[in-house]
mmCIF file of C-alpha atoms and ligand atoms in Angstrom:
data_model
loop_
_atom_site.group_PDB
_atom_site.id
_atom_site.type_symbol
_atom_site.label_atom_id
_atom_site.label_comp_id
_atom_site.label_asym_id
_atom_site.label_seq_id
_atom_site.Cartn_x
_atom_site.Cartn_y
_atom_site.Cartn_z
ATOM 1 C CA MET A 1 172.359 50.945 123.562
ATOM 2 C CA SER A 2 172.925 52.853 119.948
ATOM 3 C CA ARG A 3 169.537 51.282 117.914
ATOM 4 C CA ILE A 4 167.166 52.428 121.440
ATOM 5 C CA LYS A 5 168.258 55.927 121.832
ATOM 6 C CA PRO A 6 166.864 56.871 118.477
ATOM 7 C CA ILE A 7 164.068 55.155 119.275
ATOM 8 C CA PHE A 8 163.529 56.937 122.709
ATOM 9 C CA ILE A 9 163.619 60.092 120.616
ATOM 10 C CA ALA A 10 161.580 58.895 117.835
ATOM 11 C CA ALA A 11 159.314 58.164 120.764
ATOM 12 C CA VAL A 12 159.391 61.614 122.602
ATOM 13 C CA LEU A 13 158.878 63.414 119.259
ATOM 14 C CA ILE A 14 155.972 61.822 118.265
ATOM 15 C CA VAL A 15 154.315 62.083 121.663
ATOM 16 C CA ALA A 16 155.288 65.924 121.180
ATOM 17 C CA TRP A 17 153.831 66.081 117.567
ATOM 18 C CA SER A 18 150.790 64.319 119.007
ATOM 19 C CA SER A 19 150.247 67.072 122.008
ATOM 20 C CA LEU A 20 151.039 69.985 119.603
ATOM 21 C CA ALA A 21 148.130 68.910 116.628
ATOM 22 C CA LEU A 22 145.572 67.801 119.793
ATOM 23 C CA ALA A 23 146.012 71.010 121.851
ATOM 24 C CA TYR A 24 145.572 72.995 117.881
ATOM 25 C CA ARG A 25 142.797 71.054 117.352
ATOM 26 C CA ALA A 26 141.323 71.995 120.997
ATOM 27 C CA ALA A 27 141.778 75.807 120.006
ATOM 28 C CA LEU A 28 140.195 75.644 117.168
ATOM 29 C CA GLN A 29 137.292 73.837 117.640
ATOM 30 C CA VAL A 30 134.005 75.208 117.426
ATOM 31 C CA PRO A 31 131.014 74.370 120.499
ATOM 32 C CA GLU A 32 128.612 71.424 119.029
ATOM 33 C CA PRO A 33 125.151 73.576 118.825
ATOM 34 C CA THR A 34 122.697 72.096 121.324
ATOM 35 C CA ILE A 35 119.015 74.049 120.218
ATOM 36 C CA GLU A 36 117.965 72.612 116.765
ATOM 37 C CA PRO A 37 117.002 75.110 114.879
ATOM 38 C CA ARG A 38 113.209 75.833 114.688
ATOM 39 C CA ILE A 39 111.262 74.963 111.470
ATOM 40 C CA VAL A 40 109.178 77.710 109.601
ATOM 41 C CA ASN A 41 107.509 76.593 106.351
ATOM 42 C CA PRO A 42 108.624 79.784 104.423
ATOM 43 C CA GLY A 43 105.993 79.461 101.773
ATOM 44 C CA PRO A 44 105.837 79.094 98.391
ATOM 45 C CA ALA A 45 108.304 82.127 96.314
ATOM 46 C CA GLY A 46 106.636 85.303 96.722
ATOM 47 C CA GLY A 47 104.606 84.316 99.761
ATOM 48 C CA ARG A 48 104.937 85.172 103.702
ATOM 49 C CA PRO A 49 106.888 82.400 105.893
ATOM 50 C CA SER A 50 104.996 80.516 108.862
ATOM 51 C CA ASP A 51 105.798 82.573 111.656
ATOM 52 C CA ALA A 52 104.968 85.919 110.461
ATOM 53 C CA ILE A 53 102.780 88.571 111.490
ATOM 54 C CA VAL A 54 100.347 89.695 109.144
ATOM 55 C CA LEU A 55 99.692 93.588 108.953
ATOM 56 C CA PHE A 56 98.153 93.622 106.096
ATOM 57 C CA ASP A 57 96.263 91.251 103.298
ATOM 58 C CA GLY A 58 94.227 93.246 101.168
ATOM 59 C CA LYS A 59 91.227 92.837 102.970
ATOM 60 C CA ASP A 60 91.109 95.179 106.357
ATOM 61 C CA LEU A 61 93.199 97.806 108.134
ATOM 62 C CA SER A 62 92.299 96.062 111.792
ATOM 63 C CA ALA A 63 96.047 95.825 112.463
ATOM 64 C CA TRP A 64 96.056 99.505 111.982
ATOM 65 C CA LYS A 65 95.080 102.993 114.028
ATOM 66 C CA SER A 66 95.792 106.448 113.470
ATOM 67 C CA VAL A 67 98.563 108.080 115.302
ATOM 68 C CA ARG A 68 96.634 111.317 115.530
ATOM 69 C CA ASP A 69 94.385 110.244 118.214
ATOM 70 C CA GLY A 70 94.798 106.257 117.819
ATOM 71 C CA ALA A 71 91.079 106.234 116.219
ATOM 72 C CA ALA A 72 90.358 103.612 113.238
ATOM 73 C CA ALA A 73 93.094 103.899 109.815
ATOM 74 C CA LYS A 74 91.664 106.075 107.477
ATOM 75 C CA TRP A 75 93.708 105.060 104.427
ATOM 76 C CA ALA A 76 92.009 104.173 101.673
ATOM 77 C CA LEU A 77 91.520 100.275 100.812
ATOM 78 C CA LYS A 78 91.006 99.509 96.841
ATOM 79 C CA ASP A 79 92.214 96.558 95.191
ATOM 80 C CA GLY A 80 94.138 94.839 98.021
ATOM 81 C CA ALA A 81 96.142 97.702 98.413
ATOM 82 C CA MET A 82 95.878 100.395 100.889
ATOM 83 C CA GLU A 83 96.775 104.268 99.914
ATOM 84 C CA VAL A 84 98.081 107.502 101.888
ATOM 85 C CA MET A 85 95.319 109.486 102.325
ATOM 86 C CA ARG A 86 95.911 112.856 102.568
ATOM 87 C CA GLY A 87 95.419 114.559 105.763
ATOM 88 C CA ALA A 88 94.337 111.653 107.436
ATOM 89 C CA GLY A 89 97.438 111.516 108.844
ATOM 90 C CA ASP A 90 100.611 108.608 109.333
ATOM 91 C CA ILE A 91 99.303 105.625 110.445
ATOM 92 C CA GLN A 92 100.773 102.786 113.033
ATOM 93 C CA THR A 93 100.525 99.588 113.612
ATOM 94 C CA LYS A 94 98.495 98.367 116.988
ATOM 95 C CA GLN A 95 101.362 95.673 118.110
ATOM 96 C CA GLU A 96 104.552 96.928 119.378
ATOM 97 C CA PHE A 97 107.775 95.819 117.882
ATOM 98 C CA GLY A 98 111.598 95.341 119.204
ATOM 99 C CA ASP A 99 114.137 94.156 116.945
ATOM 100 C CA VAL A 100 112.046 92.727 114.095
ATOM 101 C CA GLN A 101 111.897 91.282 109.882
ATOM 102 C CA LEU A 102 109.751 93.404 107.758
ATOM 103 C CA HIS A 103 108.590 93.026 104.386
ATOM 104 C CA ILE A 104 106.197 95.723 102.848
ATOM 105 C CA GLU A 105 105.188 96.447 99.460
ATOM 106 C CA TRP A 106 104.666 99.772 97.663
ATOM 107 C CA ALA A 107 104.377 101.619 94.702
ATOM 108 C CA THR A 108 104.068 105.266 93.652
ATOM 109 C CA PRO A 109 101.818 106.784 91.974
ATOM 110 C CA SER A 110 101.913 105.724 87.845
ATOM 111 C CA GLU A 111 100.630 110.145 86.936
ATOM 112 C CA VAL A 112 103.833 111.352 87.797
ATOM 113 C CA LYS A 113 103.847 114.606 89.650
ATOM 114 C CA GLY A 114 105.821 117.091 91.689
ATOM 115 C CA GLU A 115 109.569 116.866 91.644
ATOM 116 C CA GLY A 116 112.215 116.226 94.518
ATOM 117 C CA GLN A 117 111.008 115.439 97.763
ATOM 118 C CA GLY A 118 107.775 115.764 96.610
ATOM 119 C CA ARG A 119 107.316 113.250 93.825
ATOM 120 C CA GLY A 120 105.594 109.722 96.044
ATOM 121 C CA ASN A 121 106.785 110.544 99.592
ATOM 122 C CA SER A 122 106.305 108.433 102.098
ATOM 123 C CA GLY A 123 108.014 106.121 104.463
ATOM 124 C CA VAL A 124 108.685 103.393 106.567
ATOM 125 C CA PHE A 125 109.217 104.583 110.487
ATOM 126 C CA LEU A 126 110.782 101.471 112.541
ATOM 127 C CA GLN A 127 109.716 101.467 115.846
ATOM 128 C CA GLY A 128 107.443 105.251 114.793
ATOM 129 C CA ARG A 129 111.244 106.660 114.529
ATOM 130 C CA TYR A 130 113.391 105.872 112.257
ATOM 131 C CA GLU A 131 112.697 106.474 108.313
ATOM 132 C CA VAL A 132 113.186 104.034 105.345
ATOM 133 C CA GLN A 133 112.262 106.881 102.414
ATOM 134 C CA VAL A 134 110.031 105.859 100.124
ATOM 135 C CA LEU A 135 109.973 107.479 97.318
ATOM 136 C CA ASP A 136 109.487 107.760 93.519
ATOM 137 C CA SER A 137 113.328 107.741 92.524
ATOM 138 C CA PHE A 138 113.086 106.912 89.092
ATOM 139 C CA ASN A 139 114.488 109.079 87.386
ATOM 140 C CA ASN A 140 113.918 111.995 89.767
ATOM 141 C CA LYS A 141 116.508 113.292 91.646
ATOM 142 C CA THR A 142 116.503 114.745 95.336
ATOM 143 C CA TYR A 143 119.663 114.587 98.028
ATOM 144 C CA PHE A 144 121.284 111.292 97.927
ATOM 145 C CA HIS A 145 119.821 110.693 101.665
ATOM 146 C CA GLY A 146 116.831 111.406 100.922
ATOM 147 C CA GLN A 147 116.386 109.162 98.083
ATOM 148 C CA ALA A 148 113.990 106.074 97.902
ATOM 149 C CA ALA A 149 115.736 103.393 100.426
ATOM 150 C CA SER A 150 117.552 105.438 101.971
ATOM 151 C CA VAL A 151 117.782 105.619 106.083
ATOM 152 C CA TYR A 152 116.069 109.401 105.776
ATOM 153 C CA LYS A 153 119.151 112.212 106.165
ATOM 154 C CA GLN A 154 121.060 109.739 107.286
ATOM 155 C CA TYR A 155 122.464 106.996 104.733
ATOM 156 C CA PRO A 156 122.083 106.878 101.033
ATOM 157 C CA PRO A 157 121.367 103.581 99.276
ATOM 158 C CA LEU A 158 123.816 101.828 98.240
ATOM 159 C CA VAL A 159 122.773 101.614 94.972
ATOM 160 C CA ASN A 160 119.227 103.205 93.549
ATOM 161 C CA ALA A 161 116.925 100.083 92.529
ATOM 162 C CA ALA A 162 114.006 101.839 91.772
ATOM 163 C CA ARG A 163 111.365 100.136 89.949
ATOM 164 C CA ALA A 164 109.411 102.759 87.639
ATOM 165 C CA PRO A 165 106.235 104.581 89.084
ATOM 166 C CA GLY A 166 103.292 102.764 89.512
ATOM 167 C CA GLU A 167 104.923 100.073 89.460
ATOM 168 C CA TRP A 168 105.016 97.198 92.882
ATOM 169 C CA GLN A 169 108.093 97.495 94.868
ATOM 170 C CA THR A 170 109.494 95.460 97.812
ATOM 171 C CA TYR A 171 111.448 96.347 101.092
ATOM 172 C CA ASP A 172 112.939 93.917 103.284
ATOM 173 C CA ILE A 173 114.070 95.074 105.903
ATOM 174 C CA ILE A 174 116.149 93.766 109.226
ATOM 175 C CA PHE A 175 115.967 96.081 112.121
ATOM 176 C CA ARG A 176 118.100 95.780 115.546
ATOM 177 C CA ALA A 177 116.397 97.898 118.198
ATOM 178 C CA PRO A 178 118.356 99.945 120.013
ATOM 179 C CA HIS A 179 119.507 99.208 123.594
ATOM 180 C CA PHE A 180 119.435 101.857 126.756
ATOM 181 C CA ASP A 181 121.094 101.822 129.757
ATOM 182 C CA GLU A 182 118.370 102.875 133.062
ATOM 183 C CA SER A 183 119.186 105.707 132.944
ATOM 184 C CA GLY A 184 118.388 106.357 128.787
ATOM 185 C CA LYS A 185 122.047 106.001 127.306
ATOM 186 C CA VAL A 186 122.718 104.263 124.833
ATOM 187 C CA LEU A 187 124.014 101.141 125.134
ATOM 188 C CA LYS A 188 123.490 99.794 121.476
ATOM 189 C CA LYS A 189 122.107 102.025 118.733
ATOM 190 C CA ALA A 190 119.771 100.497 116.533
ATOM 191 C CA THR A 191 120.885 99.072 113.438
ATOM 192 C CA VAL A 192 118.922 98.340 109.422
ATOM 193 C CA THR A 193 119.622 96.275 106.690
ATOM 194 C CA VAL A 194 117.776 97.171 103.429
ATOM 195 C CA LEU A 195 117.194 95.045 100.294
ATOM 196 C CA HIS A 196 115.343 97.131 97.441
ATOM 197 C CA ASN A 197 113.496 94.996 94.814
ATOM 198 C CA GLY A 198 115.973 92.396 95.951
ATOM 199 C CA VAL A 199 119.350 94.439 96.197
ATOM 200 C CA LEU A 200 120.942 95.120 98.967
ATOM 201 C CA VAL A 201 120.921 98.816 99.611
ATOM 202 C CA GLN A 202 121.277 99.038 103.157
ATOM 203 C CA ASP A 203 123.713 96.713 105.106
ATOM 204 C CA HIS A 204 124.098 96.978 108.723
ATOM 205 C CA SER A 205 124.063 100.504 109.180
ATOM 206 C CA GLU A 206 124.198 101.895 112.015
ATOM 207 C CA ILE A 207 121.358 104.602 112.715
ATOM 208 C CA MET A 208 122.245 107.587 114.356
ATOM 209 C CA GLY A 209 119.184 108.547 115.994
ATOM 210 C CA ALA A 210 115.229 109.289 115.514
ATOM 211 C CA THR A 211 114.995 110.690 111.982
ATOM 212 C CA THR A 212 114.426 114.332 111.850
ATOM 213 C CA HIS A 213 114.503 116.536 108.651
ATOM 214 C CA GLU A 214 116.124 119.333 110.452
ATOM 215 C CA PRO A 215 119.364 120.062 109.931
ATOM 216 C CA VAL A 216 120.287 118.844 112.938
ATOM 217 C CA GLN A 217 122.365 115.521 114.755
ATOM 218 C CA PRO A 218 119.932 112.878 115.054
ATOM 219 C CA THR A 219 119.795 112.052 119.060
ATOM 220 C CA TYR A 220 118.087 109.000 120.909
ATOM 221 C CA THR A 221 115.704 108.885 123.542
ATOM 222 C CA LYS A 222 115.361 105.921 125.673
ATOM 223 C CA HIS A 223 112.182 103.737 124.204
ATOM 224 C CA GLY A 224 111.046 100.315 124.824
ATOM 225 C CA LYS A 225 108.563 98.059 121.599
ATOM 226 C CA ALA A 226 106.865 100.844 119.465
ATOM 227 C CA PRO A 227 104.322 100.602 116.452
ATOM 228 C CA LEU A 228 105.305 100.403 113.188
ATOM 229 C CA ARG A 229 104.510 103.564 111.452
ATOM 230 C CA LEU A 230 103.299 104.314 107.389
ATOM 231 C CA GLN A 231 103.476 108.096 106.448
ATOM 232 C CA ASP A 232 101.238 110.904 105.419
ATOM 233 C CA HIS A 233 103.593 113.208 103.387
ATOM 234 C CA GLY A 234 100.361 113.625 101.222
ATOM 235 C CA ASP A 235 100.984 111.653 97.895
ATOM 236 C CA PRO A 236 98.626 108.183 97.360
ATOM 237 C CA VAL A 237 101.378 106.150 97.588
ATOM 238 C CA ARG A 238 99.631 102.319 98.439
ATOM 239 C CA PHE A 239 101.083 99.817 100.655
ATOM 240 C CA ARG A 240 100.527 95.892 99.787
ATOM 241 C CA ASN A 241 101.329 92.654 101.945
ATOM 242 C CA ILE A 242 103.008 94.497 104.885
ATOM 243 C CA TRP A 243 104.561 91.093 107.446
ATOM 244 C CA ILE A 244 106.812 90.848 110.063
ATOM 245 C CA ARG A 245 108.590 88.460 111.792
ATOM 246 C CA GLU A 246 110.095 89.216 115.654
ATOM 247 C CA LEU A 247 113.510 88.342 115.717
HETATM 248 MG MG1 MG B 301 109.027 110.113 104.236
#
């Protein structure tokens, strides 16, 4: 008897311990993914991924149209870049988008003219409504939520990663479109993450509503997929190598 009792207690302890360990592991368990990630050829460094939709490759403006009248985009085409044609107005893509990853390169004029918002101003309007500001922010003071890579009049960039005027700069943008219910109520606000010249400047910023330069609270109006728009703010800003991936 005296030898059986300790063995019995040890067995009970082992079973109890094993059960606890099993329960603990079950609680921690990560589900085994069943869908293999799709293969995307990233292309060479500086290239574009195999599933990117090319919006501008330096050859023509065929993916774009005038916002004003829907006619052909009338911006200038030179040296593999498109340039804002003062007075021609904003241009937008013919295709409409929801959640996207966007790559776009831009350069403000090398000859510096004007100051503040009047220097190298343009803009990347996600879904035609939400502006990531394009501006010459190299030694150019303006209000912080109006400088390059700001979500215009909403969020300043985390840092100023601007290159000198005339130099090519990049934006890599991850945009999640807003969600609405039937009545137009916002279920989920849009968010945007931006890398400016490879530097994080917007980190999942929650967009407050459509961009407005007025001193009013931005608001949302229900919409679905919408074109990407580039701004004619009167300055000859250039763009090149624009591609987008639907997410
Ligand atoms: Mg602008």
